Amino acid sequence: MTKDAALYEFFNNAISGVTAYPETSVPSKANGDSEDAALPYLTYTNPDAGFGEEVSLTVNLWFPPNVGEAVPNAAARALYEKLGDGGAIVHYDGGAFWLKRGTPFSQPVPLYSSNIKRRYINITEEKLSP
């Protein structure tokens, strides 16, 4: 499994009922896909780092406007717990990386024009092996 596939698998198993997409690959009819991504979903960046380097990885949680604040807060909490106090080691063919909670971990982002509920999450990624 490649690093990209391992990260995709990690985020798709992180929060029950929430599909994950790389930030640049969210299904959209406007981009020629057969369907738009259905809310809720999360998007994530996929930075690259050298051995022993740390980079910032960003996750955005997207929820429909008809849910209360408790739903996106619970999803952010689920990801917080999935990472655990010591972070999560994710293995891929030929290597591993360590995902740790960033600071601040989660913050709400108001989207006044659409009322979509969004949480912006900071994660630190450290490459553990080449």
PDB file of C-alpha atoms in Angstrom:
ATOM      1  CA  MET A   1       0.000   0.000   0.000  1.00  0.00           C
ATOM      2  CA  THR A   2       1.325   3.457  -0.866  1.00  0.00           C
ATOM      3  CA  LYS A   3       1.533   6.325   1.617  1.00  0.00           C
ATOM      4  CA  ASP A   4      -1.376   8.014  -0.182  1.00  0.00           C
ATOM      5  CA  ALA A   5      -3.518   4.869   0.098  1.00  0.00           C
ATOM      6  CA  ALA A   6      -2.616   4.419   3.786  1.00  0.00           C
ATOM      7  CA  LEU A   7      -3.629   8.002   4.601  1.00  0.00           C
ATOM      8  CA  TYR A   8      -6.875   7.567   2.651  1.00  0.00           C
ATOM      9  CA  GLU A   9      -7.643   4.355   4.554  1.00  0.00           C
ATOM     10  CA  PHE A  10      -6.841   5.957   7.918  1.00  0.00           C
ATOM     11  CA  PHE A  11      -9.219   8.876   7.385  1.00  0.00           C
ATOM     12  CA  ASN A  12     -11.972   6.718   5.886  1.00  0.00           C
ATOM     13  CA  ASN A  13     -11.938   4.617   9.050  1.00  0.00           C
ATOM     14  CA  ALA A  14     -11.550   7.511  11.485  1.00  0.00           C
ATOM     15  CA  ILE A  15     -15.149   8.714  11.891  1.00  0.00           C
ATOM     16  CA  SER A  16     -18.162   6.447  11.489  1.00  0.00           C
ATOM     17  CA  GLY A  17     -20.482   7.615   8.715  1.00  0.00           C
ATOM     18  CA  VAL A  18     -18.056  10.201   7.324  1.00  0.00           C
ATOM     19  CA  THR A  19     -16.380   9.586   3.963  1.00  0.00           C
ATOM     20  CA  ALA A  20     -12.887  11.020   3.441  1.00  0.00           C
ATOM     21  CA  TYR A  21     -11.438  12.559   0.303  1.00  0.00           C
ATOM     22  CA  PRO A  22      -8.085  14.097  -0.496  1.00  0.00           C
ATOM     23  CA  GLU A  23      -8.648  17.849  -0.642  1.00  0.00           C
ATOM     24  CA  THR A  24      -8.131  17.870  -4.413  1.00  0.00           C
ATOM     25  CA  SER A  25     -10.384  14.870  -5.187  1.00  0.00           C
ATOM     26  CA  VAL A  26     -13.851  15.621  -3.826  1.00  0.00           C
ATOM     27  CA  PRO A  27     -16.480  14.310  -6.292  1.00  0.00           C
ATOM     28  CA  SER A  28     -18.272  17.153  -8.038  1.00  0.00           C
ATOM     29  CA  LYS A  29     -20.638  17.262 -11.005  1.00  0.00           C
ATOM     30  CA  ALA A  30     -19.107  20.633 -11.871  1.00  0.00           C
ATOM     31  CA  ASN A  31     -15.791  18.819 -12.383  1.00  0.00           C
ATOM     32  CA  GLY A  32     -17.293  16.076 -14.531  1.00  0.00           C
ATOM     33  CA  ASP A  33     -18.018  13.457 -11.853  1.00  0.00           C
ATOM     34  CA  SER A  34     -21.340  11.603 -11.988  1.00  0.00           C
ATOM     35  CA  GLU A  35     -22.357  12.861  -8.529  1.00  0.00           C
ATOM     36  CA  ASP A  36     -21.458  15.457  -5.927  1.00  0.00           C
ATOM     37  CA  ALA A  37     -19.985  14.240  -2.644  1.00  0.00           C
ATOM     38  CA  ALA A  38     -22.737  13.738  -0.087  1.00  0.00           C
ATOM     39  CA  LEU A  39     -22.489  15.516   3.253  1.00  0.00           C
ATOM     40  CA  PRO A  40     -21.095  14.721   5.752  1.00  0.00           C
ATOM     41  CA  TYR A  41     -17.569  14.180   4.525  1.00  0.00           C
ATOM     42  CA  LEU A  42     -14.036  15.170   5.399  1.00  0.00           C
ATOM     43  CA  THR A  43     -11.223  16.480   3.260  1.00  0.00           C
ATOM     44  CA  TYR A  44      -7.536  16.293   4.061  1.00  0.00           C
ATOM     45  CA  THR A  45      -4.271  17.578   2.714  1.00  0.00           C
ATOM     46  CA  ASN A  46      -1.468  15.166   1.908  1.00  0.00           C
ATOM     47  CA  PRO A  47       1.840  16.901   2.578  1.00  0.00           C
ATOM     48  CA  ASP A  48       5.167  15.261   1.917  1.00  0.00           C
ATOM     49  CA  ALA A  49       8.130  15.278   4.265  1.00  0.00           C
ATOM     50  CA  GLY A  50      11.573  13.829   4.482  1.00  0.00           C
ATOM     51  CA  PHE A  51      12.605  11.266   7.069  1.00  0.00           C
ATOM     52  CA  GLY A  52      12.236  12.703  10.584  1.00  0.00           C
ATOM     53  CA  GLU A  53      10.582  15.908   9.373  1.00  0.00           C
ATOM     54  CA  GLU A  54       7.242  17.191  10.635  1.00  0.00           C
ATOM     55  CA  VAL A  55       4.648  18.816   8.401  1.00  0.00           C
ATOM     56  CA  SER A  56       1.188  20.223   9.021  1.00  0.00           C
ATOM     57  CA  LEU A  57      -1.739  18.243   7.689  1.00  0.00           C
ATOM     58  CA  THR A  58      -5.178  19.866   7.577  1.00  0.00           C
ATOM     59  CA  VAL A  59      -8.539  18.147   7.882  1.00  0.00           C
ATOM     60  CA  ASN A  60     -11.869  19.823   7.223  1.00  0.00           C
ATOM     61  CA  LEU A  61     -15.115  18.234   8.390  1.00  0.00           C
ATOM     62  CA  TRP A  62     -18.171  19.269   6.346  1.00  0.00           C
ATOM     63  CA  PHE A  63     -21.759  18.819   7.589  1.00  0.00           C
ATOM     64  CA  PRO A  64     -25.167  19.858   6.234  1.00  0.00           C
ATOM     65  CA  PRO A  65     -26.784  23.020   7.612  1.00  0.00           C
ATOM     66  CA  ASN A  66     -29.669  21.117   9.221  1.00  0.00           C
ATOM     67  CA  VAL A  67     -27.503  19.461  11.904  1.00  0.00           C
ATOM     68  CA  GLY A  68     -26.784  21.091  15.229  1.00  0.00           C
ATOM     69  CA  GLU A  69     -23.338  21.959  16.508  1.00  0.00           C
ATOM     70  CA  ALA A  70     -23.155  18.756  18.555  1.00  0.00           C
ATOM     71  CA  VAL A  71     -22.829  16.570  15.434  1.00  0.00           C
ATOM     72  CA  PRO A  72     -19.676  18.162  13.955  1.00  0.00           C
ATOM     73  CA  ASN A  73     -18.246  18.555  17.464  1.00  0.00           C
ATOM     74  CA  ALA A  74     -18.731  14.817  18.075  1.00  0.00           C
ATOM     75  CA  ALA A  75     -17.054  13.992  14.748  1.00  0.00           C
ATOM     76  CA  ALA A  76     -14.068  16.182  15.633  1.00  0.00           C
ATOM     77  CA  ARG A  77     -13.930  14.455  19.016  1.00  0.00           C
ATOM     78  CA  ALA A  78     -13.966  11.024  17.321  1.00  0.00           C
ATOM     79  CA  LEU A  79     -10.923  11.989  15.256  1.00  0.00           C
ATOM     80  CA  TYR A  80      -9.262  13.410  18.384  1.00  0.00           C
ATOM     81  CA  GLU A  81      -9.758  10.066  20.125  1.00  0.00           C
ATOM     82  CA  LYS A  82      -8.673   8.055  17.061  1.00  0.00           C
ATOM     83  CA  LEU A  83      -5.335   9.877  17.204  1.00  0.00           C
ATOM     84  CA  GLY A  84      -5.050   9.220  20.936  1.00  0.00           C
ATOM     85  CA  ASP A  85      -2.771  10.966  23.393  1.00  0.00           C
ATOM     86  CA  GLY A  86       0.333   9.557  21.705  1.00  0.00           C
ATOM     87  CA  GLY A  87      -0.838   9.901  18.117  1.00  0.00           C
ATOM     88  CA  ALA A  88      -1.318   7.141  15.567  1.00  0.00           C
ATOM     89  CA  ILE A  89       1.352   5.294  13.604  1.00  0.00           C
ATOM     90  CA  VAL A  90       0.252   4.540  10.039  1.00  0.00           C
ATOM     91  CA  HIS A  91       2.236   1.959   8.082  1.00  0.00           C
ATOM     92  CA  TYR A  92       2.590   1.705   4.329  1.00  0.00           C
ATOM     93  CA  ASP A  93       4.804  -0.358   2.029  1.00  0.00           C
ATOM     94  CA  GLY A  94       8.355   0.583   2.884  1.00  0.00           C
ATOM     95  CA  GLY A  95       7.640   3.049   5.652  1.00  0.00           C
ATOM     96  CA  ALA A  96       5.474   4.640   8.298  1.00  0.00           C
ATOM     97  CA  PHE A  97       4.317   8.041   9.460  1.00  0.00           C
ATOM     98  CA  TRP A  98       3.106   9.339  12.797  1.00  0.00           C
ATOM     99  CA  LEU A  99      -0.034  11.454  12.997  1.00  0.00           C
ATOM    100  CA  LYS A 100      -0.323  13.659  16.090  1.00  0.00           C
ATOM    101  CA  ARG A 101      -2.848  16.208  17.292  1.00  0.00           C
ATOM    102  CA  GLY A 102      -1.953  19.713  16.193  1.00  0.00           C
ATOM    103  CA  THR A 103      -2.620  22.957  18.064  1.00  0.00           C
ATOM    104  CA  PRO A 104      -5.297  24.087  18.168  1.00  0.00           C
ATOM    105  CA  PHE A 105      -6.762  20.722  17.314  1.00  0.00           C
ATOM    106  CA  SER A 106     -10.220  21.758  16.134  1.00  0.00           C
ATOM    107  CA  GLN A 107     -12.021  25.010  15.528  1.00  0.00           C
ATOM    108  CA  PRO A 108     -15.384  25.891  13.988  1.00  0.00           C
ATOM    109  CA  VAL A 109     -15.371  27.858  10.738  1.00  0.00           C
ATOM    110  CA  PRO A 110     -18.457  29.938   9.972  1.00  0.00           C
ATOM    111  CA  LEU A 111     -19.731  29.716   6.398  1.00  0.00           C
ATOM    112  CA  TYR A 112     -22.352  32.435   6.400  1.00  0.00           C
ATOM    113  CA  SER A 113     -23.340  32.096   2.751  1.00  0.00           C
ATOM    114  CA  SER A 114     -24.235  28.404   2.904  1.00  0.00           C
ATOM    115  CA  ASN A 115     -24.733  27.609   6.598  1.00  0.00           C
ATOM    116  CA  ILE A 116     -22.711  24.416   6.105  1.00  0.00           C
ATOM    117  CA  LYS A 117     -21.170  23.314   9.392  1.00  0.00           C
ATOM    118  CA  ARG A 118     -17.397  23.015   9.161  1.00  0.00           C
ATOM    119  CA  ARG A 119     -14.581  22.097  11.530  1.00  0.00           C
ATOM    120  CA  TYR A 120     -10.958  22.906  10.704  1.00  0.00           C
ATOM    121  CA  ILE A 121      -8.518  20.443  12.281  1.00  0.00           C
ATOM    122  CA  ASN A 122      -4.745  20.617  12.634  1.00  0.00           C
ATOM    123  CA  ILE A 123      -2.666  17.445  12.595  1.00  0.00           C
ATOM    124  CA  THR A 124       1.106  17.063  12.594  1.00  0.00           C
ATOM    125  CA  GLU A 125       2.597  14.335  10.423  1.00  0.00           C
ATOM    126  CA  GLU A 126       6.104  13.001  10.980  1.00  0.00           C
ATOM    127  CA  LYS A 127       7.730  10.597   8.557  1.00  0.00           C
ATOM    128  CA  LEU A 128       9.294   7.787  10.611  1.00  0.00           C
ATOM    129  CA  SER A 129      11.046   5.855   7.879  1.00  0.00           C
ATOM    130  CA  PRO A 130      12.137   6.546   4.322  1.00  0.00           C
TER     131      PRO A 130
END
